[in-house]
N, CA and C of each residue as an Amber inpcrd file, in Angstrom:
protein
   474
 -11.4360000  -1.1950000 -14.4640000 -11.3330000   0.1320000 -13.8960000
 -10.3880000   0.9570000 -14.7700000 -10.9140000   2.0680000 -14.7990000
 -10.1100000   3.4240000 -15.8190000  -8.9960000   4.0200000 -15.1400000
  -9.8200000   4.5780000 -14.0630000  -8.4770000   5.1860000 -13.6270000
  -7.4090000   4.9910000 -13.1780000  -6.7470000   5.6380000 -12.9350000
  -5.0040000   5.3630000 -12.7470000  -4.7710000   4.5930000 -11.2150000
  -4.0190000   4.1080000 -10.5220000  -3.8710000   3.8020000  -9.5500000
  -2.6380000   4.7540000  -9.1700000  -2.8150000   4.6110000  -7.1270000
  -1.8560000   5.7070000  -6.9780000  -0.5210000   5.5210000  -7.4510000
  -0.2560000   4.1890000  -7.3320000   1.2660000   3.5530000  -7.7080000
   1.5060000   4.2060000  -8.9840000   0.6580000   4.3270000  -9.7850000
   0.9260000   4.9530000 -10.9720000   1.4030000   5.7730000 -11.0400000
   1.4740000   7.2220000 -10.0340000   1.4900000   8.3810000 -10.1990000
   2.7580000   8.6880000  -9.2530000   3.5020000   7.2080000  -8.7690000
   5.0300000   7.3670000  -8.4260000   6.1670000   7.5700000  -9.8410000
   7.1840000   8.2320000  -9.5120000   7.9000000   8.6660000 -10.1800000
   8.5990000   7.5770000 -10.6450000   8.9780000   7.2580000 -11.8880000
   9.6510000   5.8390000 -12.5620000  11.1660000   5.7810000 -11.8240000
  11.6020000   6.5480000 -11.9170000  13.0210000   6.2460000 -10.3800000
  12.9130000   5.7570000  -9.6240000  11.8300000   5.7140000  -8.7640000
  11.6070000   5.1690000  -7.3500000  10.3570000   4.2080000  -7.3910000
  10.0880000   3.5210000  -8.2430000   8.4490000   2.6110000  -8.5680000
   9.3290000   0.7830000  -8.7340000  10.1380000   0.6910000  -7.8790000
  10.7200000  -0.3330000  -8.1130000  10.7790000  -1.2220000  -6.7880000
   9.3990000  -1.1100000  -5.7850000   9.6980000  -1.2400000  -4.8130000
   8.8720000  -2.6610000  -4.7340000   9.2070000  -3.3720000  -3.9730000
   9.0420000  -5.1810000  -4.2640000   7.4060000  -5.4390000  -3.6490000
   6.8350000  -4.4510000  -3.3980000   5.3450000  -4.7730000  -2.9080000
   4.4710000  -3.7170000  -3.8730000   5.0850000  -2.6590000  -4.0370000
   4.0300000  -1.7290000  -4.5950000   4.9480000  -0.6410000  -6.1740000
   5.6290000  -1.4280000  -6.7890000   6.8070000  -0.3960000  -7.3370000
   5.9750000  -1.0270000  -8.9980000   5.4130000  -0.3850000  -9.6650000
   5.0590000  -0.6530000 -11.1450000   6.3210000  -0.9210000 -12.0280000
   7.4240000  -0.8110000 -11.6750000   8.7030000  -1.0700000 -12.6710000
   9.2330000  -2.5950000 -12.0480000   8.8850000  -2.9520000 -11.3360000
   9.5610000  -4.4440000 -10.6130000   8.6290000  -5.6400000 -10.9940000
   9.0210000  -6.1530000 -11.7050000   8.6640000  -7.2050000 -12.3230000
   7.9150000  -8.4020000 -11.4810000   9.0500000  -8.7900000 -10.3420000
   8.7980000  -9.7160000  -9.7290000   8.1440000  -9.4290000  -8.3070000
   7.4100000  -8.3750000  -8.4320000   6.8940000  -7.5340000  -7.5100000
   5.3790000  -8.0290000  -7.1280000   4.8750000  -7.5890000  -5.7720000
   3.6020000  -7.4060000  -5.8400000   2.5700000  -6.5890000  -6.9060000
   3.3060000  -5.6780000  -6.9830000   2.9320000  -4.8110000  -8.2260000
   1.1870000  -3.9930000  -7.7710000   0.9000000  -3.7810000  -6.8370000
  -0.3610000  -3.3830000  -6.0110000  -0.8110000  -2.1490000  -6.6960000
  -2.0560000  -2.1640000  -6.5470000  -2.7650000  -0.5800000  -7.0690000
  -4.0320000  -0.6310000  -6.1560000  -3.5880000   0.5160000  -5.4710000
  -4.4070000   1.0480000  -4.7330000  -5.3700000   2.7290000  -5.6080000
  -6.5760000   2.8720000  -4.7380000  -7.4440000   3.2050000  -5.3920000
  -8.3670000   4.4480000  -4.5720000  -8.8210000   5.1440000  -4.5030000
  -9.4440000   6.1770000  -3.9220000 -11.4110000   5.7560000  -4.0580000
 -11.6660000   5.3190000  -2.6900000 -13.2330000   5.4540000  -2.4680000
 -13.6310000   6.3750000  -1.7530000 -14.2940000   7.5290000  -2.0120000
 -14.1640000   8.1950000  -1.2970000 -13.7570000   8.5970000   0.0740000
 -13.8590000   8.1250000   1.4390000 -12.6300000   7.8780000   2.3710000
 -11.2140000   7.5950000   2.7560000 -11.4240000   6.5860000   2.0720000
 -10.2930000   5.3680000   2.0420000 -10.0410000   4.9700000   0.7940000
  -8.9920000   4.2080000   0.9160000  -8.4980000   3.7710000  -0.9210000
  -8.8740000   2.0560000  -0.1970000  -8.4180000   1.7310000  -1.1630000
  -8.7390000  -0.1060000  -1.7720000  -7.9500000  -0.6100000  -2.9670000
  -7.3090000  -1.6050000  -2.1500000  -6.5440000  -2.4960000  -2.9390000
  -7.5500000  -3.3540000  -3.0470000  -6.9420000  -4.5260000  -4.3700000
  -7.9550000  -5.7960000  -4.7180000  -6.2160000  -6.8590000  -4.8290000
  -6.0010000  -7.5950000  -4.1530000  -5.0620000  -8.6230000  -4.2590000
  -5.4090000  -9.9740000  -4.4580000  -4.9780000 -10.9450000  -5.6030000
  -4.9690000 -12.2510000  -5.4410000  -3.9930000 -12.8630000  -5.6730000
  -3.4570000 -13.8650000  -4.5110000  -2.5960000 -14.2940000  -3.7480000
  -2.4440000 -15.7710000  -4.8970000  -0.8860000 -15.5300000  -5.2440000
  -0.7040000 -17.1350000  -6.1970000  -0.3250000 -18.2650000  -5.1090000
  -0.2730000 -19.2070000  -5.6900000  -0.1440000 -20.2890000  -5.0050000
   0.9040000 -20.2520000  -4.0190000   2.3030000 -19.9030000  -4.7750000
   3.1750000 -19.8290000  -3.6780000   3.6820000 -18.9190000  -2.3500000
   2.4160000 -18.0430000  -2.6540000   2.3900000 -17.1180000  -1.1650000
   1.7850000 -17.9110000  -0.1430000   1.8320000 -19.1840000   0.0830000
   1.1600000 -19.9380000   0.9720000   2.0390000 -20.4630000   2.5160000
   1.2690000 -20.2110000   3.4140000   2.0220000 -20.8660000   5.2980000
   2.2470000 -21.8380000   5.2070000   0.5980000 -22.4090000   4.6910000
   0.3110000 -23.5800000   4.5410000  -0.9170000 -24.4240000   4.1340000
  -1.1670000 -25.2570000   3.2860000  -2.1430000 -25.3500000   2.5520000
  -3.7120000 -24.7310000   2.8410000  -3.8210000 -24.2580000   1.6360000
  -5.1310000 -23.1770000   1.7860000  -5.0990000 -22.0250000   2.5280000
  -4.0290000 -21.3730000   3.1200000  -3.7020000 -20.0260000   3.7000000
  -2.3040000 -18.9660000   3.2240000  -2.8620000 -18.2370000   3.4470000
  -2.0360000 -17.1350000   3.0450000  -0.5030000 -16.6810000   4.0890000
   0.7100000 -16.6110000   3.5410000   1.9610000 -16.4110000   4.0600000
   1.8030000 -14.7760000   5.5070000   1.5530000 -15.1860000   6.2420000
   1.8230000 -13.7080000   6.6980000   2.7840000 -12.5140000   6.7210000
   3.6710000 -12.9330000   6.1590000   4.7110000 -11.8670000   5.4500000
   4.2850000 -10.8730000   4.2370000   3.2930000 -11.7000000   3.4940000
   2.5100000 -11.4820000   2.5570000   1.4380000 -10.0910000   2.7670000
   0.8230000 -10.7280000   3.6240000  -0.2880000  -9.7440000   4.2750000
   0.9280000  -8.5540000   5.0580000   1.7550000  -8.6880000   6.0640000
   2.3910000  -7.2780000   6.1750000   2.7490000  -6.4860000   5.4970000
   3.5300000  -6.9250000   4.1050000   4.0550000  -6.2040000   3.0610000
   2.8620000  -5.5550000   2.4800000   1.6470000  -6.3050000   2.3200000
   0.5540000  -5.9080000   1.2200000  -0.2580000  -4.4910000   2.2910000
  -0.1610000  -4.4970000   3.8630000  -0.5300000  -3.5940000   4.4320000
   0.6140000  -2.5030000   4.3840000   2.1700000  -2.9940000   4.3910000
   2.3710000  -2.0470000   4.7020000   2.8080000  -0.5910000   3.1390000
   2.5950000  -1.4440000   2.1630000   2.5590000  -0.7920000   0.5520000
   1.4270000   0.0590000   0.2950000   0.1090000  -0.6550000   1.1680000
  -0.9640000   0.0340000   0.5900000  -1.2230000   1.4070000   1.5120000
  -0.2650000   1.0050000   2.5260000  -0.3740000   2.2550000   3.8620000
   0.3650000   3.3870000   3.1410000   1.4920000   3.0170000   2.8280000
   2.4060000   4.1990000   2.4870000   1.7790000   5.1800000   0.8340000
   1.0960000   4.1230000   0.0130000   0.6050000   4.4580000  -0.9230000
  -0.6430000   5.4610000  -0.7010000  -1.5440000   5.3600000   0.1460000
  -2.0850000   6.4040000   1.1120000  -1.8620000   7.3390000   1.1550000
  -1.2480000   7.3970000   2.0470000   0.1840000   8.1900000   2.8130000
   0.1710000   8.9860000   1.7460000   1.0440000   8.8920000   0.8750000
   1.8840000   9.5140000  -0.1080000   0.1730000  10.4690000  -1.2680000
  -0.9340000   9.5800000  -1.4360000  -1.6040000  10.7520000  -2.0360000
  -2.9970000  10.9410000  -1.1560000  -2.5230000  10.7790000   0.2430000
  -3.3240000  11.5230000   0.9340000  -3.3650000  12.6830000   1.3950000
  -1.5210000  12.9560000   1.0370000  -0.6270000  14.2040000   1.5490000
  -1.1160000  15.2360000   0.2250000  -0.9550000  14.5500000  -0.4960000
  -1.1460000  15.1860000  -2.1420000  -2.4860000  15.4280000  -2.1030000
  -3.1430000  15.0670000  -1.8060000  -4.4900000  15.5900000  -1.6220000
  -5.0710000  17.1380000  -0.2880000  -4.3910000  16.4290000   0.4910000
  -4.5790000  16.9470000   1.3530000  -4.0680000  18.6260000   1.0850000
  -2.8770000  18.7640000  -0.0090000  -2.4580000  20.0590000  -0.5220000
  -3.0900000  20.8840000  -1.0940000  -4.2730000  20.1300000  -1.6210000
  -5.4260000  20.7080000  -2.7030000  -4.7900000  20.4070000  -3.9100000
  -4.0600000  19.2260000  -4.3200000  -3.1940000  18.6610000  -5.6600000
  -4.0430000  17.7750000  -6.1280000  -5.0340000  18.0330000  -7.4790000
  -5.4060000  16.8660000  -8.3060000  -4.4780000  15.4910000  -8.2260000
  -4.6940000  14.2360000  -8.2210000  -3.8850000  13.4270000  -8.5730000
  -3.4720000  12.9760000 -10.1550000  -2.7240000  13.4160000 -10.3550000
  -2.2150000  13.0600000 -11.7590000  -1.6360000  14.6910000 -12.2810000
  -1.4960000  15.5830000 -11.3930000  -0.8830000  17.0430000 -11.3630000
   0.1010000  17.1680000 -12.0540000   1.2730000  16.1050000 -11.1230000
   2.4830000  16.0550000 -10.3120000   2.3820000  14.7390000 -10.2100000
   3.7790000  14.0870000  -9.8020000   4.1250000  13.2350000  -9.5000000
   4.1600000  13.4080000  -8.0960000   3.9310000  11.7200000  -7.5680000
   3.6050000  12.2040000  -5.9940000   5.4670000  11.9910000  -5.4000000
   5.1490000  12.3640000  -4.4840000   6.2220000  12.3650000  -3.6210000
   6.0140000  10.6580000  -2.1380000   7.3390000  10.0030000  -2.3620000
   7.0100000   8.5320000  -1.7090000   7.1920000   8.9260000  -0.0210000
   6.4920000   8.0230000   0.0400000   6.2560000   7.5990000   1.6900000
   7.1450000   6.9760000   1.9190000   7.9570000   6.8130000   3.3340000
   8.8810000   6.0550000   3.8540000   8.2100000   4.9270000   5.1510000
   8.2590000   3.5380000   5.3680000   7.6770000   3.0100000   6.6370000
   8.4520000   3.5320000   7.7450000   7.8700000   4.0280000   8.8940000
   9.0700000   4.1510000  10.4340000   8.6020000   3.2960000  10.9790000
   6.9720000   2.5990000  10.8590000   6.7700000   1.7360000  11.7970000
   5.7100000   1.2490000  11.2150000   5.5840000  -0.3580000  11.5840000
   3.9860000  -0.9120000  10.5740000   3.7950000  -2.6630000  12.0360000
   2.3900000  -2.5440000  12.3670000   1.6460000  -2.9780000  13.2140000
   0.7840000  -4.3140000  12.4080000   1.2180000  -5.2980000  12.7210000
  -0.0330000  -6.0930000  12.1160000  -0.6680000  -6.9250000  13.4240000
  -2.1290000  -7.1350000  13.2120000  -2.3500000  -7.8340000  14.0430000
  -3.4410000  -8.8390000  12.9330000  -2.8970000 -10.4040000  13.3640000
  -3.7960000 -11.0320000  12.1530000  -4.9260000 -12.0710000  13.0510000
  -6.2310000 -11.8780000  12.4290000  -7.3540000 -11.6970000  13.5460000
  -7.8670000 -12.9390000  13.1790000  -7.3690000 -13.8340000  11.7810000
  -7.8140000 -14.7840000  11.4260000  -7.4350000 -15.3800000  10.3670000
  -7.0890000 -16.4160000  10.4550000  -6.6030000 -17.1300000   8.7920000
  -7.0150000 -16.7740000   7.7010000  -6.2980000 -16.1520000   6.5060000
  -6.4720000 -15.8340000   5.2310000  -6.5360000 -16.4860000   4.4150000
  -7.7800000 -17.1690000   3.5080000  -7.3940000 -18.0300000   2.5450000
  -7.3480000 -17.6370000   1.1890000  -6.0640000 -18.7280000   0.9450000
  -5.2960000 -17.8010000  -0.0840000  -5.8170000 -18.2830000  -1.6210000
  -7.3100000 -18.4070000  -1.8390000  -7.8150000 -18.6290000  -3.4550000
  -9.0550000 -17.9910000  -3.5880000  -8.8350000 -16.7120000  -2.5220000
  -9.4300000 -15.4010000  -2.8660000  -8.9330000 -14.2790000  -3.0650000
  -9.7740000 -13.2580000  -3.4540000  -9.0100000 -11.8560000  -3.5490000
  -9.1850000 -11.4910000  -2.1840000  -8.1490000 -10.5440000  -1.8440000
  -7.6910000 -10.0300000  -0.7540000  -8.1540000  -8.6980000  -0.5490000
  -8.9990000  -8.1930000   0.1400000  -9.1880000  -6.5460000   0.0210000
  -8.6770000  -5.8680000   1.2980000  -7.8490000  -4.4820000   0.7750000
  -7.4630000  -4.2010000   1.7170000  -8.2760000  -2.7630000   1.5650000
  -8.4220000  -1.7110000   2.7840000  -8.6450000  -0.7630000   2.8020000
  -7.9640000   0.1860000   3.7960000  -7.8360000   1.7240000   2.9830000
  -6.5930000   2.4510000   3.6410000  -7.2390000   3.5510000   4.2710000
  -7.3610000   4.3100000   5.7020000  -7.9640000   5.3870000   6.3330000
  -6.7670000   6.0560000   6.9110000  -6.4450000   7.7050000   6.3940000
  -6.0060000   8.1760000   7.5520000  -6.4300000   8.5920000   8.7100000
  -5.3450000   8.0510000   9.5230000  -5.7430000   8.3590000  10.9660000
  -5.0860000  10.1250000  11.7430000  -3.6620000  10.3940000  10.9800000
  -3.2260000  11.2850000  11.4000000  -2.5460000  11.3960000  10.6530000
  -2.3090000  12.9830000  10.0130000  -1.4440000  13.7670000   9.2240000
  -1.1780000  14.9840000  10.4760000   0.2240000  14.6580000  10.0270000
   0.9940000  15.8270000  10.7590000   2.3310000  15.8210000  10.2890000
   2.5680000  17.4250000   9.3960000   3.8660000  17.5440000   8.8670000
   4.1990000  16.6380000   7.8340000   5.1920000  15.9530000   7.7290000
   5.7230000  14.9240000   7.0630000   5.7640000  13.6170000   7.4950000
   4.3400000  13.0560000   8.3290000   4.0600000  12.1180000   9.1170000
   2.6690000  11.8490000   8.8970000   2.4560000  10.8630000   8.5210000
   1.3250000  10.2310000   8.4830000   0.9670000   8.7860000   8.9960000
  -0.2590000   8.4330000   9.3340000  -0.6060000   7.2050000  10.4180000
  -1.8100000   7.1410000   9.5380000  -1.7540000   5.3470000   9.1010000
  -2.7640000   5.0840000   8.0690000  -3.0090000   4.1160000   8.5860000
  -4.4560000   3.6650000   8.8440000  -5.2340000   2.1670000   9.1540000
  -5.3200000   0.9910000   8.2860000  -5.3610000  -0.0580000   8.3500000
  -5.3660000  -0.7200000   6.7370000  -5.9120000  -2.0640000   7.4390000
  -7.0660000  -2.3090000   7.0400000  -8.0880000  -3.5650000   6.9190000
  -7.5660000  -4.5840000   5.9760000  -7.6430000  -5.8490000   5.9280000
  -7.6280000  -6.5480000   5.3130000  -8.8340000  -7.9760000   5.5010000
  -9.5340000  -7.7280000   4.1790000 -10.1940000  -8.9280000   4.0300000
 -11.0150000  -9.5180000   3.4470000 -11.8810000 -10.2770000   3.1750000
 -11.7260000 -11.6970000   2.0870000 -13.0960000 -11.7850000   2.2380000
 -14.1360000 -11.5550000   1.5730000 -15.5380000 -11.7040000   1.3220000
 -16.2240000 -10.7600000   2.2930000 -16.0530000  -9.9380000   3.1660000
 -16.5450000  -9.1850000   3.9850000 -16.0670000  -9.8420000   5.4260000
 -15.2490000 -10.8940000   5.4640000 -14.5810000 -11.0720000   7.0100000
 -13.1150000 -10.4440000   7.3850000 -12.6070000  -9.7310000   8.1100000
 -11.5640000  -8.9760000   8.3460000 -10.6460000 -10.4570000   8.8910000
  -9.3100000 -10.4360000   8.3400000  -8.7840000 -11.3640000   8.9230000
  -7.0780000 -10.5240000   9.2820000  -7.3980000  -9.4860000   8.7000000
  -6.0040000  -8.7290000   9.2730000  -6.2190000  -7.3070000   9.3740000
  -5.1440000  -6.4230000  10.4990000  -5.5800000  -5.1880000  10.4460000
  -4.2670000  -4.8210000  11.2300000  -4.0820000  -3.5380000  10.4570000
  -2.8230000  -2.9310000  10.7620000  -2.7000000  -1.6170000  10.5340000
  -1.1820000  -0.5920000  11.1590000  -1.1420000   0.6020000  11.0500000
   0.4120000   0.7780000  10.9020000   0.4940000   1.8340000   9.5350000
   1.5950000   1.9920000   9.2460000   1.9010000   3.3010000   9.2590000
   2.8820000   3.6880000  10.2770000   3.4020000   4.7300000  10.5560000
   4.2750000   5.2820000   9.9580000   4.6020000   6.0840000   8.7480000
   5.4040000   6.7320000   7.7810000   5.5330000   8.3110000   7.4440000
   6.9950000   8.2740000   7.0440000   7.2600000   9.9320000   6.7270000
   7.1530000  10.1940000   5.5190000   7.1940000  11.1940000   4.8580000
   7.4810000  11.7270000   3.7100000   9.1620000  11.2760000   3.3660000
   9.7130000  10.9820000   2.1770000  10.8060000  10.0980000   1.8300000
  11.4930000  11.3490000   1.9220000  12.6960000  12.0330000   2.7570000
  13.4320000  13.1360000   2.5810000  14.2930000  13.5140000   1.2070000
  14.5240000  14.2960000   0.8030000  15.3320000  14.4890000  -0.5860000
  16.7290000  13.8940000  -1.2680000  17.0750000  13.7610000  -0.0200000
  18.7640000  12.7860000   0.1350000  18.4030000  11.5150000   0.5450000
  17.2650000  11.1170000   0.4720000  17.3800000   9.6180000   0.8940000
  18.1250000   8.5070000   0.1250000  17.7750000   9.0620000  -1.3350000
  18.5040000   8.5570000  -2.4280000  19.5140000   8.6430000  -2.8140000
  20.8440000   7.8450000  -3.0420000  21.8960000   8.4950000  -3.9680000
  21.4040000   8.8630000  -5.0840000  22.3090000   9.9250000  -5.2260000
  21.9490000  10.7490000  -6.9320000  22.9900000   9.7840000  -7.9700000
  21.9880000  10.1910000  -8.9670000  22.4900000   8.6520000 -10.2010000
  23.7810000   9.8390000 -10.9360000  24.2630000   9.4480000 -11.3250000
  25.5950000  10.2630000 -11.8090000  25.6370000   9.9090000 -13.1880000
């Protein structure tokens, strides 16, 4: 695939985030993707993300919903402005709240697909759906409730 992922189009200051941050090494390192509706992650899970043999950690799957939610989030807003992606740098999503409900064992020596729908934009608030699953069976599904990251959230680097 050519095009950019949204993670891409986070600002190198703040892309350091341990599920979805392109500067963190030891990261999930996720790229999510725009289908027309919804975006789509593609994840495959190494060995040591495992519960227990042949399944996937469920800590794993929250983080991976709740990265791909906020990643959404963040250029669904940008979209939603009438902003090409790749304009501007997007502006990050913050989690206030993230829902998993896991509907069925994940096994972990496949790729993982997740998919992202907004459900509600309002203001600096967004509510994103996020599917997860593994040959066409849903084995997780969740909703991550997030703001727009306020301007002072950060200390300023001096």
């Amino acid at each position: 695939m050519t095009e950019k992922a949204v993670q891409d189009y986070y600002p190198d200051d703040i892309a350091v985030c341990y599920g979805c941050g392109k500067l963190n090494e030891h990261g999930h390192q996720i790229k999510s993707y725009w289908e027309g509706e919804e975006t789509v992650c593609r994840f495959q899970p190494k060995p040591y993300h495992t519960a227990f043999p042949g399944y996937v950690y469920g800590g794993l799957i929250a983080s991976l919903i709740d990265c791909h939610g906020t990643g959404t989030a963040a250029s669904a807003k940008f979209l939603e402005q009438g902003k090409p992606l790749g304009s501007e740098m997007l502006e990050r999503f913050v989690t206030v709240s993230l829902h998993v409900d896991y509907v069925a064992p994940t096994p972990i020596d496949k790729t993982l697909e997740l998919r992202g729908r907004v459900k509600e934009s309002k203001g600096r608030k967004m509510v994103v759906s996020v599917t997860l699953s593994v040959e066409g069976k849903e084995t997780a599904r969740g909703e991550v409730v997030s703001l727009q990251m306020p301007a002072d959230f950060l200390p300023k680097n001096k």
